[in-house]
Short mmCIF file of C-alpha atoms in Angstrom, two decimals:
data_model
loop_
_atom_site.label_atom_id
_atom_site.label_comp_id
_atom_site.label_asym_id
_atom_site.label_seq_id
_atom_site.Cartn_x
_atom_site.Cartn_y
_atom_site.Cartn_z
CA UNK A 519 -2.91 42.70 11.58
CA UNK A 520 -0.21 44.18 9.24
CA UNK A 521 2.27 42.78 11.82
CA UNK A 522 0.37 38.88 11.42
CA UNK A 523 0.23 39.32 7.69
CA UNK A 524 3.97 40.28 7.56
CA UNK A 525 5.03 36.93 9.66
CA UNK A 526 2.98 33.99 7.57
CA UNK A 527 4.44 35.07 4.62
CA UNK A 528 7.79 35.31 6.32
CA UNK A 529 7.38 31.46 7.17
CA UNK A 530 5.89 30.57 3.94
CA UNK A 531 8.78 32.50 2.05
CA UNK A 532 11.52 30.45 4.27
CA UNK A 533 9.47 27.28 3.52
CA UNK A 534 9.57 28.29 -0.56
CA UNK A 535 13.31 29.12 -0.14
CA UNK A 536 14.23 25.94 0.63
CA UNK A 537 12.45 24.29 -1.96
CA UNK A 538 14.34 25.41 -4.47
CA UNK A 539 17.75 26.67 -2.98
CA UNK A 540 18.71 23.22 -2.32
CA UNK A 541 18.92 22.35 -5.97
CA UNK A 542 21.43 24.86 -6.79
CA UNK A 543 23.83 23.88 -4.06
CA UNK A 544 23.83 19.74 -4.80
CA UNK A 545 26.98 19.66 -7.59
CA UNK A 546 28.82 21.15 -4.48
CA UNK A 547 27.23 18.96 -1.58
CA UNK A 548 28.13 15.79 -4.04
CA UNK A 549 31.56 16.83 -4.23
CA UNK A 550 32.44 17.96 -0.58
CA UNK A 551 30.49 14.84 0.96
CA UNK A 552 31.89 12.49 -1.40
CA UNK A 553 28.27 11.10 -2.32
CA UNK A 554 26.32 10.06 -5.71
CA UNK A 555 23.80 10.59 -7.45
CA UNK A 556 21.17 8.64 -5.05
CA UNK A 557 22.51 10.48 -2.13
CA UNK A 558 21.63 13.83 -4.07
CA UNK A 559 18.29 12.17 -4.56
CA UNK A 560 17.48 11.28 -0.97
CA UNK A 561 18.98 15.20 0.19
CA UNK A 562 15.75 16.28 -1.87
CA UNK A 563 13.37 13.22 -1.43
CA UNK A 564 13.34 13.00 2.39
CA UNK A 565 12.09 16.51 2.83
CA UNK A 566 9.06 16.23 0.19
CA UNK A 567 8.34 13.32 1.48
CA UNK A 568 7.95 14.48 4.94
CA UNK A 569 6.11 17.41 3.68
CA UNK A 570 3.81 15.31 1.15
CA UNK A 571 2.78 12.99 4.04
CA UNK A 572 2.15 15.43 6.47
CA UNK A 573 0.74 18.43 5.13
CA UNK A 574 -3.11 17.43 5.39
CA UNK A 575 -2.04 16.63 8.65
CA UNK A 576 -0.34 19.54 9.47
CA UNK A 577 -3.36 21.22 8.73
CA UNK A 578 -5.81 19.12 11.44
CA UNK A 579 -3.05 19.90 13.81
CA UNK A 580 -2.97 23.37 13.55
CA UNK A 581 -6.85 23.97 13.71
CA UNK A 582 -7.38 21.66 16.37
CA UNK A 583 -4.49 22.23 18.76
CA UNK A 584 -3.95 26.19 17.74
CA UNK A 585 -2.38 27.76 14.57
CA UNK A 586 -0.27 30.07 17.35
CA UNK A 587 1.17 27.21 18.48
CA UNK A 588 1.50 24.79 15.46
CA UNK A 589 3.18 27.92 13.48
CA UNK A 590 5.91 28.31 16.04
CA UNK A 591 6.62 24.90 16.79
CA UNK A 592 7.12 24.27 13.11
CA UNK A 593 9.15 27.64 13.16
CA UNK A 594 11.05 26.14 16.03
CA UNK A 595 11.38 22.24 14.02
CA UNK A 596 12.45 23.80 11.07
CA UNK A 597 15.27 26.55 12.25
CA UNK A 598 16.65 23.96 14.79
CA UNK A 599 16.70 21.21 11.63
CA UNK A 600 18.62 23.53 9.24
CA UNK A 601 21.05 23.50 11.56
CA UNK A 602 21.44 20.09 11.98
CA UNK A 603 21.66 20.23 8.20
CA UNK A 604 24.54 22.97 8.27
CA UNK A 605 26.60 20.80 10.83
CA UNK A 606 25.97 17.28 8.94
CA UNK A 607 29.67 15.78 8.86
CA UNK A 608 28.23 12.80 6.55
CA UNK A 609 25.20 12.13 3.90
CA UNK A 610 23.46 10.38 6.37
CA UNK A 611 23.35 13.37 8.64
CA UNK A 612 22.51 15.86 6.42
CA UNK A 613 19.37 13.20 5.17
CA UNK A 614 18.23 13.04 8.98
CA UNK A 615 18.27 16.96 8.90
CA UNK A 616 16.41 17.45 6.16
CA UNK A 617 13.38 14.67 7.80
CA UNK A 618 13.15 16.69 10.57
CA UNK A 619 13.37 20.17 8.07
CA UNK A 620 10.40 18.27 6.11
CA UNK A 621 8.13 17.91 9.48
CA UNK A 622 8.46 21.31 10.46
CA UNK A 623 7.51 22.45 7.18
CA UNK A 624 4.29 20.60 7.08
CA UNK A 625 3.25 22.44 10.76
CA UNK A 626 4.59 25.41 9.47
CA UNK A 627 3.38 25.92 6.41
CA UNK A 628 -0.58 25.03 6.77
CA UNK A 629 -0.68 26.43 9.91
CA UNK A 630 0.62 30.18 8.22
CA UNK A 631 -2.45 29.78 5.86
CA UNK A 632 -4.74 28.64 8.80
CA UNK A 633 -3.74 31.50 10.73
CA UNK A 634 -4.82 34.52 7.61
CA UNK A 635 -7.86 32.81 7.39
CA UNK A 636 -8.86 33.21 10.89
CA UNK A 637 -7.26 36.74 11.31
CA UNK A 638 -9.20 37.85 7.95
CA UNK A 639 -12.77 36.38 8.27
CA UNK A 640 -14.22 38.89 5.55
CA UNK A 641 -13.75 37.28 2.12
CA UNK A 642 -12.47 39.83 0.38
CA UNK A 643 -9.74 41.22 2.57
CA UNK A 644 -9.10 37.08 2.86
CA UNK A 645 -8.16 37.00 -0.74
CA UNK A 646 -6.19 40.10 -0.87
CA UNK A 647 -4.29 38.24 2.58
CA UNK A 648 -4.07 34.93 0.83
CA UNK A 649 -2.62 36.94 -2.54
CA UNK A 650 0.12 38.37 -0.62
CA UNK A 651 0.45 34.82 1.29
CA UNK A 652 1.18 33.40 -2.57
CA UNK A 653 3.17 36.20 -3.60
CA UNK A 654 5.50 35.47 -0.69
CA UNK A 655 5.89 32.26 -1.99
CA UNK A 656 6.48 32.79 -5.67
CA UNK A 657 9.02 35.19 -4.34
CA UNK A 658 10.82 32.69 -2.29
CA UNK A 659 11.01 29.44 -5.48
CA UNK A 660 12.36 32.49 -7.88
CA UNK A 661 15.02 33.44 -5.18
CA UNK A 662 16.10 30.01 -4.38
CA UNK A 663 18.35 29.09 -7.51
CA UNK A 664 20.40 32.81 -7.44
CA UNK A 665 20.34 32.26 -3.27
CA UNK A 666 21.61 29.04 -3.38
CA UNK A 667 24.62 29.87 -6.34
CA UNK A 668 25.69 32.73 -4.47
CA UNK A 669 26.28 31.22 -0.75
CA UNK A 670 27.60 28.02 -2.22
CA UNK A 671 29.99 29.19 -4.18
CA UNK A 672 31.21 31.54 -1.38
CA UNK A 673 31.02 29.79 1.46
CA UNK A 674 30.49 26.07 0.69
CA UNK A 675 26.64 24.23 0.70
CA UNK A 676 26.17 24.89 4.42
CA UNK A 677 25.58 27.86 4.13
CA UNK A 678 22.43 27.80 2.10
CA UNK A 679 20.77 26.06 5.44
CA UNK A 680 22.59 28.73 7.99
CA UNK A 681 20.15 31.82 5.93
CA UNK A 682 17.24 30.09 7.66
CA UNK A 683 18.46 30.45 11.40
CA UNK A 684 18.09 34.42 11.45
CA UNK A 685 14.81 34.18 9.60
CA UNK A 686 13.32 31.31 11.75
CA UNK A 687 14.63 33.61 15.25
CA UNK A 688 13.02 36.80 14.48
CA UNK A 689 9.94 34.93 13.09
CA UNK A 690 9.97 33.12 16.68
CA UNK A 691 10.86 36.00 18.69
CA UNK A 692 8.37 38.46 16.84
CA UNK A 693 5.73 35.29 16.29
CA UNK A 694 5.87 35.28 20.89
CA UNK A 695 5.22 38.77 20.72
CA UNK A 696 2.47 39.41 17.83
CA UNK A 697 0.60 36.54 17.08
CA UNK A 698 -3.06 35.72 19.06
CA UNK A 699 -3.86 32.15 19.38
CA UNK A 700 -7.06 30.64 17.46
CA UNK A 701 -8.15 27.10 16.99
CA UNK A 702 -11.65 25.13 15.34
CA UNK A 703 -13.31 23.60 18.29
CA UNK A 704 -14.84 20.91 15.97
CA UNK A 705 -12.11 20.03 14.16
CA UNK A 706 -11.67 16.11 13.20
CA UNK A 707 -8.91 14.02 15.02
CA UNK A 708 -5.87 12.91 13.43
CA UNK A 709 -6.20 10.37 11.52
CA UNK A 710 -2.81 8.45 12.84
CA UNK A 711 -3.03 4.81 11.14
CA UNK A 712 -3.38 6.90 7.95
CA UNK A 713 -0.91 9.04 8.21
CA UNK A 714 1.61 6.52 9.33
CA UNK A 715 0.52 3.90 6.34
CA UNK A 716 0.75 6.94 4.17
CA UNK A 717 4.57 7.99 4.76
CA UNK A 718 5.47 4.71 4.97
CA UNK A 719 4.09 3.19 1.91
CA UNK A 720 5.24 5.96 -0.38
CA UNK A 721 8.37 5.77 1.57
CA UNK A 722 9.18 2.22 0.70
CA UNK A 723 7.84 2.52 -3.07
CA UNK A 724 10.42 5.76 -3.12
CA UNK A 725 13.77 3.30 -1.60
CA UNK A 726 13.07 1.08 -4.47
CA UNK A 727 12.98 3.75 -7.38
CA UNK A 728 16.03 5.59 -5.52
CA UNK A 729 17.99 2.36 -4.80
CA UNK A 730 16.81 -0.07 -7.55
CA UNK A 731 19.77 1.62 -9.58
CA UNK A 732 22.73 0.77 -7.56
CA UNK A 733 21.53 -2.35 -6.20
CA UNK A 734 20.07 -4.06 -9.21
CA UNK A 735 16.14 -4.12 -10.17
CA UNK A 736 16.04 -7.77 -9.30
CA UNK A 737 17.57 -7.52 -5.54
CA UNK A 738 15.65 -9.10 -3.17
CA UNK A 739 15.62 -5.93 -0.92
CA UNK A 740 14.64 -3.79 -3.84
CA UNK A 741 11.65 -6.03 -4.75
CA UNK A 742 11.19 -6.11 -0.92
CA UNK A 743 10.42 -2.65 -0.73
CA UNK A 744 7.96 -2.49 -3.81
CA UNK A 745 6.26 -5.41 -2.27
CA UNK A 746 6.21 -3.82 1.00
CA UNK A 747 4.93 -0.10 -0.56
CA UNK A 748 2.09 -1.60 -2.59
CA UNK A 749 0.64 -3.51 0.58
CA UNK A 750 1.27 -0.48 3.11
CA UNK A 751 -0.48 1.47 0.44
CA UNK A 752 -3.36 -1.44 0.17
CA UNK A 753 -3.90 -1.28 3.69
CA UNK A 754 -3.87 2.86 3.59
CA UNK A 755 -7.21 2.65 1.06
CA UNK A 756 -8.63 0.37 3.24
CA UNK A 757 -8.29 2.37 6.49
CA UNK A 758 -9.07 5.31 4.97
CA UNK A 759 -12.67 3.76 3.54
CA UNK A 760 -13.18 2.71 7.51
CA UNK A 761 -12.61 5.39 9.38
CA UNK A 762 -14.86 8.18 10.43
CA UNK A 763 -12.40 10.87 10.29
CA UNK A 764 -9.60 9.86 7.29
CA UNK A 765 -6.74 12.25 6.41
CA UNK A 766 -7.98 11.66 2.71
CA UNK A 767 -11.86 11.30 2.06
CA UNK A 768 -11.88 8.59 -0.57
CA UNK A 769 -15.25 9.59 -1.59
CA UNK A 770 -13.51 12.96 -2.97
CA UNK A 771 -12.12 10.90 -5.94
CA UNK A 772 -15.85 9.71 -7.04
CA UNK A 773 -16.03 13.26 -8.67
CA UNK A 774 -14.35 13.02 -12.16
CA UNK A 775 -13.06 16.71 -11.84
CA UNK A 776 -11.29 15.77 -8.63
CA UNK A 777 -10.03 12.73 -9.39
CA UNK A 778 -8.50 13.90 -12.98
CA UNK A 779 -7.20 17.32 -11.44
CA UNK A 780 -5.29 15.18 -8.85
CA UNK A 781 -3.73 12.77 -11.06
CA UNK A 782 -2.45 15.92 -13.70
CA UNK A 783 -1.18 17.59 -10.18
CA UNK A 784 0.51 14.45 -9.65
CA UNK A 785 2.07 14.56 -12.84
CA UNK A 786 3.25 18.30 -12.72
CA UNK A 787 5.13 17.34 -9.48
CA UNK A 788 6.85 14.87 -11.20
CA UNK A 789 8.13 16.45 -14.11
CA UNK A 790 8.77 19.62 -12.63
CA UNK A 791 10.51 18.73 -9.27
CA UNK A 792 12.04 15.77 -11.17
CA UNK A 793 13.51 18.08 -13.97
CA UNK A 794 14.46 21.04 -11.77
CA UNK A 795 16.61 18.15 -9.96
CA UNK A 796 19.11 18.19 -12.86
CA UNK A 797 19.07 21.63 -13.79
CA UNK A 798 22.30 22.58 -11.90
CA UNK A 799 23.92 19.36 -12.37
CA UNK A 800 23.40 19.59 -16.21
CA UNK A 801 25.22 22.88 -15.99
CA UNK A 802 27.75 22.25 -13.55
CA UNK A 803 28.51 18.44 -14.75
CA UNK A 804 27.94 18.55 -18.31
CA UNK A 805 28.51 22.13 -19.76
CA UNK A 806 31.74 22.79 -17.14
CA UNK A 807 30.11 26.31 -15.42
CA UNK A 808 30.60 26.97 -11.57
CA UNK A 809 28.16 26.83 -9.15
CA UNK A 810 27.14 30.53 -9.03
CA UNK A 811 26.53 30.44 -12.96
CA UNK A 812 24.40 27.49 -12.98
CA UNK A 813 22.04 28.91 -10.40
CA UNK A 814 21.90 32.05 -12.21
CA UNK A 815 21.43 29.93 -15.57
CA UNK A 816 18.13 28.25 -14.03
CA UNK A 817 16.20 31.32 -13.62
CA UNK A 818 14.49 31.37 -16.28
CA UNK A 819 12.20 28.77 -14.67
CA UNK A 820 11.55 29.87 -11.56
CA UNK A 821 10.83 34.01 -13.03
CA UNK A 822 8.72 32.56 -16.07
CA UNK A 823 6.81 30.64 -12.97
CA UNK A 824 6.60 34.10 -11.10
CA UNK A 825 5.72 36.44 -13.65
CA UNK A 826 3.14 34.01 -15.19
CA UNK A 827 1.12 32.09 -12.63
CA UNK A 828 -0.72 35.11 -11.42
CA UNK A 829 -2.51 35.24 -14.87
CA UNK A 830 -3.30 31.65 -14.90
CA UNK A 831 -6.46 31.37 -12.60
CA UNK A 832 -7.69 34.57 -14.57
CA UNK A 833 -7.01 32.71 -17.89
CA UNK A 834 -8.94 29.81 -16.66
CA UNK A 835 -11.59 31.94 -15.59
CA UNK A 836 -12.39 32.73 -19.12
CA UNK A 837 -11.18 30.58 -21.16
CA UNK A 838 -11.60 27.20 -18.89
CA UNK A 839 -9.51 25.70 -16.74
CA UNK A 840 -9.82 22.37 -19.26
CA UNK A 841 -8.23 24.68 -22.20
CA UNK A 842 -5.54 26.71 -19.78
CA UNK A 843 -4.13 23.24 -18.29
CA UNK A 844 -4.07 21.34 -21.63
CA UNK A 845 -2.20 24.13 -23.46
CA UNK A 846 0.07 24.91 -20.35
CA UNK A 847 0.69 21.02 -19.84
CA UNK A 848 1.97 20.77 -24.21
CA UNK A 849 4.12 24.14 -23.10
CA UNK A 850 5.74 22.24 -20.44
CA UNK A 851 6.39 19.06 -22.35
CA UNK A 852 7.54 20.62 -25.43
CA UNK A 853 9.94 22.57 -23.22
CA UNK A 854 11.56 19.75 -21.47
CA UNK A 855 11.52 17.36 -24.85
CA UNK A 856 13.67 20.49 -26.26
CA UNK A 857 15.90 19.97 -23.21
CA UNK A 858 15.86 16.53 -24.29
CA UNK A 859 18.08 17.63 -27.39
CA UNK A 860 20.89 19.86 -25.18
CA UNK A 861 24.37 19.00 -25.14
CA UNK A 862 28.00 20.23 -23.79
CA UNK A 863 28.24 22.28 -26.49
CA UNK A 864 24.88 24.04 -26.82
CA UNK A 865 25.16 27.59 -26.21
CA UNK A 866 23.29 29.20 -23.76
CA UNK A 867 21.30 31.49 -26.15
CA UNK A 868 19.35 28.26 -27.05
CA UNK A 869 18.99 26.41 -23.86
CA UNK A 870 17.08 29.33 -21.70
CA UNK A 871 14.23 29.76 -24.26
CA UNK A 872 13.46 26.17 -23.08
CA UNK A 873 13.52 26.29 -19.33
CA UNK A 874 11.31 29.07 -19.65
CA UNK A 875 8.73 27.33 -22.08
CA UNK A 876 8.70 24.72 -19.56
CA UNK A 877 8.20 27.31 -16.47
CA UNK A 878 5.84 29.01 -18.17
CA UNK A 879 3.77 25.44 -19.05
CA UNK A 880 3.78 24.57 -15.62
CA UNK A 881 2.71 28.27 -14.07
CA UNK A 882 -0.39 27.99 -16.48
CA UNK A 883 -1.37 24.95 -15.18
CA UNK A 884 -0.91 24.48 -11.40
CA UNK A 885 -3.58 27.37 -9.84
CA UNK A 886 -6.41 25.90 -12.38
CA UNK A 887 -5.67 22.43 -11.35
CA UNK A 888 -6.35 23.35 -7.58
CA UNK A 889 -9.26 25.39 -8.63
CA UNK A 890 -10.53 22.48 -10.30
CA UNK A 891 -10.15 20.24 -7.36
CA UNK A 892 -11.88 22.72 -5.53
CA UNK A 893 -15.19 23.36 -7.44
CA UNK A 894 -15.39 19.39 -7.67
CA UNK A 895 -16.36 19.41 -3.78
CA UNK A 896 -18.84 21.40 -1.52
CA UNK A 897 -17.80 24.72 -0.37
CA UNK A 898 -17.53 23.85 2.62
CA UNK A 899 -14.45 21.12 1.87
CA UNK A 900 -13.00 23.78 -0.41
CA UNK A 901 -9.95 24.23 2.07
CA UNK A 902 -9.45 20.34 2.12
CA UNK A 903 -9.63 20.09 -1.72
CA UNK A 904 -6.46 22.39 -1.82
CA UNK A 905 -4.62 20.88 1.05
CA UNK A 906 -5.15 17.52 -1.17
CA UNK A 907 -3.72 19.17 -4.20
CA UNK A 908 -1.11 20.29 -2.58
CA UNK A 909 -0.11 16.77 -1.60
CA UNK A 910 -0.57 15.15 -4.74
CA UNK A 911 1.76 17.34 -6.16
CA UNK A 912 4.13 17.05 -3.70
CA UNK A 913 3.45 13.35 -4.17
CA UNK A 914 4.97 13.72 -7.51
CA UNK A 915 7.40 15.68 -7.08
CA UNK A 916 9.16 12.67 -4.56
CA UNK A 917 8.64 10.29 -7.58
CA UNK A 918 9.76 12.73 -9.84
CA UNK A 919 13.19 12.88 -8.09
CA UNK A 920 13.21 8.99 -7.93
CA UNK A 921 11.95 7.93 -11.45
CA UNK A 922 14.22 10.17 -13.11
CA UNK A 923 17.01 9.48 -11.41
CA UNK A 924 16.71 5.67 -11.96
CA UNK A 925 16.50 6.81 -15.71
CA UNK A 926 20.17 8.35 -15.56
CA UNK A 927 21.47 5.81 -13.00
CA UNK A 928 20.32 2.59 -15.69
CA UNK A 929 21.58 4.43 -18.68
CA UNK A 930 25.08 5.68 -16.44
CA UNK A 931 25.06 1.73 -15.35
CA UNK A 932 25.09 0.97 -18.93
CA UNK A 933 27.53 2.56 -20.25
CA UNK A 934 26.55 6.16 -21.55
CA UNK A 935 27.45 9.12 -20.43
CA UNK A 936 25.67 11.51 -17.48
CA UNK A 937 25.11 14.04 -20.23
CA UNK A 938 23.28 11.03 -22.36
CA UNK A 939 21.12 9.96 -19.35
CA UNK A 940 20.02 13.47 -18.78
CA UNK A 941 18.94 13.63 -22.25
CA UNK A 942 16.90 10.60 -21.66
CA UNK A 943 15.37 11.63 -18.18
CA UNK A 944 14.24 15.22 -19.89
CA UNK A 945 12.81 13.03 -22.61
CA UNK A 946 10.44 10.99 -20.67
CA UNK A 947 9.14 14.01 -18.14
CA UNK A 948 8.27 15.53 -21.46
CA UNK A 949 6.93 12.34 -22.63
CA UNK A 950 4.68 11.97 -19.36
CA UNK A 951 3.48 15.76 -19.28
CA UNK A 952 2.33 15.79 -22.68
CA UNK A 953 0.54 12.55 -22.36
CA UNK A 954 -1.24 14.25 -19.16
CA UNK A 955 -1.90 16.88 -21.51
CA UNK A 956 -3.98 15.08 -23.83
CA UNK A 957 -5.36 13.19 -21.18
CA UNK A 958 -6.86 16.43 -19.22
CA UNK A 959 -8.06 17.32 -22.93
CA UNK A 960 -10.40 14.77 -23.04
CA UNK A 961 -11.11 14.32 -19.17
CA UNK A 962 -11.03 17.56 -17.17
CA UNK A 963 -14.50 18.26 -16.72
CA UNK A 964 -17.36 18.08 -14.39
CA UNK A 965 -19.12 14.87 -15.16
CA UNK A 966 -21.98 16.86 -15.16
CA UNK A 967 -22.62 20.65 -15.48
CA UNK A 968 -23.97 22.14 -12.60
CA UNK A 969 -26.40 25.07 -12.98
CA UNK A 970 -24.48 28.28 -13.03
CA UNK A 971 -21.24 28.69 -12.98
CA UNK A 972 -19.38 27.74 -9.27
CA UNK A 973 -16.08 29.69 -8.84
CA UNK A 974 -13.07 29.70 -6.38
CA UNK A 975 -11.27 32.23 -5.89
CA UNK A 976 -7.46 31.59 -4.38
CA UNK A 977 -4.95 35.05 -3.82
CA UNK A 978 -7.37 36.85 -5.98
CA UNK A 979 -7.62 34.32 -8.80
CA UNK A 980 -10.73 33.02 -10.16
CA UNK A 981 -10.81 29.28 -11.68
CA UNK A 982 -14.18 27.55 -13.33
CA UNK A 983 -15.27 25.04 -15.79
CA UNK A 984 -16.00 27.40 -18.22
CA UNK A 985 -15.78 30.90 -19.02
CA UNK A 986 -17.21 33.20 -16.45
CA UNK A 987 -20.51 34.85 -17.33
CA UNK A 988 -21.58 35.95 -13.82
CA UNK A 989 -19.84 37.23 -10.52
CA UNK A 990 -18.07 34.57 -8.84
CA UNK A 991 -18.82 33.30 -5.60
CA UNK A 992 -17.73 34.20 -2.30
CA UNK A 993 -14.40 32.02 -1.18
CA UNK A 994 -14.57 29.57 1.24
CA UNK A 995 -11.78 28.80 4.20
#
């Protein structure tokens, strides 16, 4: 069981890594691969995509075919794709790698969680499992910046894809060896017009933020693709409303608690993955550093994320998830309007106070938001409340990317400076977060109270409406 436990968060903690190491390596891959700033943008974009569009997915798969088998093929997708990655002679390569890293994610990662839930039926060793499980991960985003300095400096961006090969073989090797197989009998089919309509409507909507820049607003093929995103999308709602299965239950977003908790998640994707996008460049590009020191000089992010977010479901738990998220939200937005205000010549002593008002903002905000989402549907959809979270924050993190780096390409385009169009892209995440933060103020609440208090509990934290006055319940899979 130990042996199980060990190998999930393995995978999850390789899936984590990547997340994050990526960003500190992209001054270097722009300079050795002779690519701009919408290059950088699709590097990052096509995996969360992938992973966005798949992940509910990934899930289905995994109970319905076997987690055993799901985990390792993803295992398999993913270790074979960072090597396509680590080979890439062009930007078009390396973007092709990164798809196919982004599909193997979204088998991978579900399918780790699938597999603790069936190995750990009782609820309470399921929580302690599913704490470690998170853990793992935080683990793996704070590692990710100093990771990716460290081998990039040394030995070139490459390198920051090679680290997965050993950890994808022994997970394989030891995964042949150690894991049982288990799968849900009843499990739904995949829902395959919905998927497809889903990747490829956010897909096209994404080409047009990412190449409306360089190709001009106005372009025929950039209006092509919004036009062609909206009615992929239009056609996704209506599927989705007709079939018997869907990958997304439209009737989910009837609840007001859902449908609010969804559309904040949305927004902390965007301003955080669309922020930490620039963190390295701003460093590198506009304050001179190397490589190495700008990964190191992003930490404060990722270990304010770390060291806070396993207080925040406990926070919401008495004080309200409405309260936690509003006040975490205003942290986050005040801390990237501050970054809004950083120049070439700012010292250091007064730009890390902000990243980690910002990290700390969004750690305070993302584990009630799920347990929000969660207590808005039955128990018995609990697990399918999180995996939609999950996307809509992935969701906005691939418009994050895009939206802010039109910001800096228009303002580049018209004649400022990178360091100026920084300035404005921190602006307006901070703008947009503390917008959401009003707006889950007013909004994030239960239309109507239930009686008593319903809890969720997710890697030991509890989340409600309002302050606990009784036990919570039991946690659902």
């Amino acid at each position: 069981m130990k042996a199980l436990l060990t190998l999930t968060c393995a995978g999850q903690f390789m899936v984590l890594l990547d997340n994050t190491i990526v960003g500190a390596a992209l001054p270097d891959m722009q300079q050795r691969l002779h690519t701009g700033l919408t290059g950088l943008q699709w590097i990052v974009d096509a995996y969360v995509l992938l992973v966005a569009m798949l992940l509910l997915s990934g899930g289905v798969f995994a109970d319905r075919f076997g987690r055993r088998r799901v985990f390792l093929a993803g295992v398999v997708v993913f270790t074979a794709a960072s090597v396509v990655c680590s080979l890439a002679p062009s930007i078009g390569w390396l973007i092709a790698g990164r798809v196919l890293q982004g599909v193997g994610a979204a088998a991978l990662s579900p399918a780790s969680l699938a597999l603790l839930a069936a190995a750990y039926p009782a609820p309470r060793e399921r929580v302690r499992a599913i704490g470690l499980w998170a853990g793992f991960s935080g683990i793996g985003l704070a590692a990710g910046p100093l990771a990716g300095g460290v081998l990039a400096e040394a030995f070139g961006w490459p390198a920051i894809f090679l680290v997965n090969v050993p950890i994808g073989a022994v997970l394989l090797l030891a995964g042949l060896r150690v894991l049982g197989e288990s799968r849900n009998p009843s499990a739904p089919p995949i829902d395959v017009p919905g998927t497809v309509l889903s990747v490829a409507g956010v897909g096209a909507v994404t080409y047009g933020l990412i190449e409306g820049g360089s190709r001009g607003w106005t372009s025929p093929v950039i209006l092509g693709g919004f036009a062609a995103g909206l009615v992929l999308l239009a056609a996704f709602v209506v599927v989705e409303g007709r079939v018997s299965t869907p990958m997304l239950p439209l009737r989910l977003f009837r609840q007001r608690l859902f449908t609010v908790s969804n559309t904040a998640m949305v927004v902390v994707g965007f301003a955080l993955m669309g922020s930490s996008f620039f963190f390295s460049q701003f460093f590198v590009y506009v304050q001179g550093t190397s490589v190495l020191v700008a990964g190191l000089r992003t930490l404060p992010v990722s270990l304010a994320m770390v060291i806070v977010s396993p207080y925040a479901g406990r926070f919401a738990a008495r004080y309200g998830f409405r309260v936690v998220v509003s006040i975490g939200l205003a942290l986050a937005g005040l801390g990237l309007l501050a970054l809004g205000f950083v120049h070439a010549d700012t010292g250091y002593g007064n730009v890390w106070w902000r990243l980690a008002v910002a990290g700390i903002g969004f750690a305070l905000t993302m584990s009630p938001l799920t347990g929000a989402a969660i207590q808005a549907v039955s128990p018995q959809e609990g697990g399918l409340a999180s995996g939609v979270s999950s996307t809509t924050r992935q969701i906005g993190a691939v418009l994050g990317v895009a939206v802010l780096g039109a910001i800096v390409h228009t303002r580049e385009s018209g004649g400022a400076s990178f360091g100026s169009g920084l300035n404005s892209a921190f602006l307006a995440a901070g703008a947009v977060t503390l917008a959401c933060a009003v707006f889950t103020g007013l909004w994030l609440s239960a239309a109507r109270t239930p009686r008593g208090v319903r809890a969720e509990q997710s890697g030991g934290q509890a989340v409600s409406e309002r302050p606990l006055t009784a036990p919570p319940s039991r946690p659902t899979s």
